[in-house]
Short mmCIF file of C-alpha atoms in Angstrom, two decimals:
data_model
loop_
_atom_site.label_atom_id
_atom_site.label_comp_id
_atom_site.label_asym_id
_atom_site.label_seq_id
_atom_site.Cartn_x
_atom_site.Cartn_y
_atom_site.Cartn_z
CA MET W 284 0.00 0.00 0.00
CA GLU W 285 1.38 3.45 -0.89
CA LEU W 286 0.38 6.84 0.41
CA THR W 287 0.48 9.65 -2.13
CA ILE W 288 0.15 13.40 -1.73
CA ASP W 289 -2.16 15.68 -3.71
CA TRP W 290 -0.36 19.02 -4.04
CA GLY W 291 -3.56 20.86 -4.96
CA ASN W 292 -4.29 23.75 -7.33
CA GLY W 293 -4.20 21.36 -10.25
CA MET W 294 -0.43 21.20 -10.06
CA SER W 295 1.39 17.93 -9.65
CA GLN W 296 4.45 17.43 -7.55
CA GLY W 297 4.87 13.90 -8.83
CA ASN W 298 4.19 10.85 -6.68
CA THR W 299 7.79 10.00 -6.10
CA ARG W 300 9.60 13.22 -6.73
CA SER W 301 9.99 16.58 -5.10
CA THR W 302 11.72 19.60 -6.59
CA VAL W 303 14.64 21.51 -5.94
CA ALA W 304 16.44 23.42 -3.41
CA ALA W 305 19.87 24.33 -3.34
CA PHE W 306 21.78 27.45 -2.60
CA ALA W 307 21.49 31.07 -2.48
CA ALA W 308 24.02 33.70 -1.52
CA ILE W 309 23.40 37.43 -1.64
CA THR W 310 26.41 39.69 -1.70
CA GLY W 311 27.00 43.38 -1.50
CA LEU W 312 29.58 45.55 -3.19
CA LEU W 313 31.27 48.38 -1.38
CA ILE W 314 32.98 50.91 -3.57
CA THR W 315 35.54 53.13 -1.93
CA LEU W 316 36.74 56.15 -3.76
CA SER W 317 39.68 58.17 -2.62
CA ALA W 318 41.98 60.69 -4.12
CA CYS W 319 44.78 62.98 -3.22
CA SER W 320 46.98 65.33 -5.17
CA SER W 321 50.05 67.41 -4.55
CA GLY W 322 52.34 69.48 -6.64
CA GLU W 323 55.88 70.77 -6.10
CA GLY W 324 57.23 73.87 -7.92
CA ALA W 325 60.89 74.90 -8.38
CA SER W 326 60.90 77.24 -5.38
CA GLU W 327 57.80 76.36 -3.37
CA VAL W 328 55.57 73.47 -2.36
CA SER W 329 51.83 73.78 -2.69
CA SER W 330 49.08 71.39 -1.67
CA ALA W 331 45.33 71.31 -1.95
CA THR W 332 42.56 69.11 -0.61
CA PRO W 333 40.83 67.48 -3.57
CA THR W 334 37.09 67.40 -3.91
CA PRO W 335 35.94 63.80 -3.42
CA PRO W 336 34.12 62.37 -6.42
CA ALA W 337 30.41 61.84 -6.22
CA SER W 338 29.49 58.44 -4.81
CA THR W 339 28.16 55.88 -7.27
CA THR W 340 26.51 53.77 -4.55
CA ARG W 341 23.03 54.15 -3.14
CA SER W 342 21.47 53.02 0.06
CA ALA W 343 19.40 49.87 -0.12
CA THR W 344 15.68 50.58 -0.23
CA PRO W 345 13.17 48.67 1.90
CA ALA W 346 12.16 46.81 -1.27
CA ASP W 347 15.79 45.80 -1.97
CA THR W 348 16.21 44.45 1.55
CA ALA W 349 12.88 42.63 1.45
CA LYS W 350 13.77 40.95 -1.86
CA GLN W 351 17.05 39.68 -0.46
CA GLN W 352 15.43 38.34 2.70
CA ALA W 353 12.57 36.71 0.80
CA ILE W 354 14.92 34.96 -1.62
CA ALA W 355 17.08 33.77 1.29
CA ALA W 356 13.99 32.32 2.99
CA TYR W 357 12.86 30.62 -0.23
CA ILE W 358 16.24 28.99 -0.85
CA GLY W 359 16.50 28.13 2.83
CA MET W 360 13.17 26.32 2.67
CA TRP W 361 14.37 24.03 -0.12
CA SER W 362 17.70 23.45 1.61
CA ASP W 363 15.93 22.53 4.87
CA MET W 364 13.64 20.20 2.94
CA ALA W 365 16.58 18.54 1.19
CA ASP W 366 18.29 17.93 4.54
CA ALA W 367 15.16 16.37 6.05
CA ALA W 368 14.48 14.33 2.91
CA THR W 369 17.68 12.30 3.32
CA THR W 370 15.82 10.36 6.03
CA SER W 371 12.25 11.52 5.20
CA ASP W 372 12.08 13.21 8.60
CA TRP W 373 8.70 14.94 8.41
CA GLN W 374 9.11 16.16 12.00
CA SER W 375 12.47 17.91 11.52
CA PRO W 376 12.52 21.21 13.47
CA LYS W 377 14.54 22.74 10.64
CA LEU W 378 11.45 22.76 8.43
CA ALA W 379 9.94 25.64 10.43
CA GLN W 380 12.96 27.89 9.95
CA ASN W 381 11.91 29.19 6.54
CA ALA W 382 8.39 27.87 5.96
CA THR W 383 5.05 28.27 7.68
CA GLY W 384 1.34 27.73 7.14
CA GLU W 385 0.33 25.86 4.01
CA ALA W 386 3.93 25.58 2.78
CA MET W 387 4.99 23.87 6.01
CA GLN W 388 2.04 21.48 5.84
CA THR W 389 2.79 20.59 2.22
CA ILE W 390 6.43 19.76 3.03
CA SER W 391 5.53 17.73 6.12
CA ARG W 392 2.87 15.72 4.28
CA SER W 393 5.22 14.98 1.40
CA LEU W 394 8.00 13.80 3.72
CA TYR W 395 5.55 11.71 5.75
CA ALA W 396 4.32 10.04 2.56
CA ASP W 397 7.93 9.19 1.65
CA HIS W 398 8.53 7.83 5.16
CA TYR W 399 5.35 5.74 4.97
CA ASN W 400 6.30 4.37 1.55
CA GLY W 401 9.89 3.60 2.58
CA LEU W 402 11.52 6.29 0.43
CA VAL W 403 14.37 8.72 0.97
CA THR W 404 15.76 11.42 -1.28
CA LYS W 405 19.42 11.69 -2.29
CA GLY W 406 21.31 14.56 -3.89
CA ARG W 407 20.50 18.27 -3.82
CA PRO W 408 18.06 20.42 -5.78
CA VAL W 409 19.08 23.56 -7.65
CA ASN W 410 17.06 26.78 -7.60
CA HIS W 411 16.99 29.91 -9.76
CA PRO W 412 14.54 32.19 -7.91
CA GLU W 413 13.43 35.58 -9.19
CA VAL W 414 11.23 38.15 -7.49
CA THR W 415 8.17 38.97 -9.61
CA SER W 416 6.24 41.24 -7.27
CA VAL W 417 6.71 43.28 -4.09
CA ASP W 418 3.78 44.51 -2.01
CA PRO W 419 3.71 47.24 -0.89
CA LEU W 420 6.80 48.85 -2.38
CA ASP W 421 7.50 51.30 0.45
CA GLU W 422 7.30 48.79 3.32
CA PRO W 423 7.06 45.29 1.79
CA THR W 424 5.29 42.51 3.65
CA SER W 425 4.64 40.14 0.75
CA ILE W 426 6.98 38.93 -2.02
CA THR W 427 6.09 36.67 -4.94
CA ILE W 428 8.87 34.47 -6.33
CA THR W 429 9.05 32.34 -9.46
CA ASP W 430 11.67 29.66 -9.96
CA CYS W 431 12.83 27.09 -12.48
CA GLY W 432 13.86 24.39 -10.04
CA ASP W 433 16.07 21.53 -11.17
CA SER W 434 15.59 18.11 -9.55
CA THR W 435 17.85 16.27 -12.01
CA ASN W 436 20.24 15.30 -9.20
CA TRP W 437 17.65 15.13 -6.43
CA LEU W 438 15.90 11.77 -6.70
CA LYS W 439 14.01 9.30 -4.54
CA TYR W 440 15.32 5.86 -3.57
CA ARG W 441 14.11 2.87 -1.61
CA ALA W 442 15.32 3.19 1.97
CA ASP W 443 15.69 -0.59 2.37
CA ASN W 444 17.92 -1.39 -0.61
CA GLY W 445 19.09 1.96 -1.99
CA GLN W 446 17.58 1.31 -5.40
CA PRO W 447 15.85 4.10 -7.39
CA ALA W 448 12.20 4.43 -6.49
CA ASP W 449 11.25 4.48 -10.18
CA ASP W 450 12.70 5.09 -13.63
CA VAL W 451 11.32 8.63 -14.03
CA PRO W 452 14.13 11.19 -14.29
CA GLY W 453 14.08 14.54 -12.56
CA GLY W 454 14.13 17.79 -14.47
CA HIS W 455 13.17 21.45 -14.55
CA ARG W 456 9.89 22.49 -12.98
CA HIS W 457 8.22 25.89 -12.79
CA ILE W 458 7.63 26.89 -9.17
CA GLU W 459 5.64 29.77 -7.72
CA ALA W 460 5.97 30.84 -4.09
CA LEU W 461 4.60 33.49 -1.77
CA VAL W 462 6.94 34.74 0.95
CA LYS W 463 5.60 36.93 3.75
CA LYS W 464 7.07 38.98 6.58
CA ALA W 465 6.21 37.53 9.98
CA VAL W 466 5.36 39.57 13.08
CA ASP W 467 8.89 39.04 14.40
CA GLY W 468 10.36 40.58 11.23
CA SER W 469 11.51 37.31 9.67
CA TRP W 470 10.50 36.20 6.17
CA LYS W 471 8.96 32.78 5.55
CA VAL W 472 7.42 30.94 2.62
CA THR W 473 3.68 30.59 3.19
CA THR W 474 2.59 28.80 0.01
CA PHE W 475 4.24 27.29 -3.05
CA ALA W 476 3.11 25.36 -6.11
CA VAL W 477 5.24 23.04 -8.22
CA HIS W 478 4.42 22.28 -11.85
CA GLU W 479 5.31 19.20 -13.89
CA VAL W 480 8.77 18.32 -15.19
CA GLY W 481 9.50 20.26 -18.39
CA SER W 482 7.35 23.25 -17.41
CA CYS W 483 10.41 25.52 -17.61
CA THR W 484 13.92 25.48 -19.04
CA GLY W 485 17.02 26.01 -16.96
#
């Protein structure tokens, strides 16, 4: 007997496959500009304080910061899921670090189904998230993300003998996610939907 999960919204997660989640690093660039000048004549030394050039950097806006935090939460969710999936630990406390609400329930149900069916997941997913909307722009509390997740090297296996769970390969799937700001200021994925393999190109 096998337990399967209905991912809802008419979108299929696949009965033996999840999608993606791999890395995400957000970096900043600090540009330092400095200058000095001096001149020396034949009979005297003169010096002047140069005018510093105009800065080419700008302060991060609330929307910029929110985008970075939302993407970090989204990637963190998939990374937490991948860690728990190695043993199909549907009760892993890590799952609540970057997901909540419906997203958390979806992950837990999927991992429980794998545990029930004697499956584990090996490898790591790869994500390519992009922010598609920010609401509101001045003080964001909700971010929509789209992704073309790659599960090519993140596959399910039988826990008892280590054999592949089936002969269906992984691939690229279109993913949509909603990330919201919590009352404590953290960002967490609240819902996500995963489309079928081949629904996007990496």
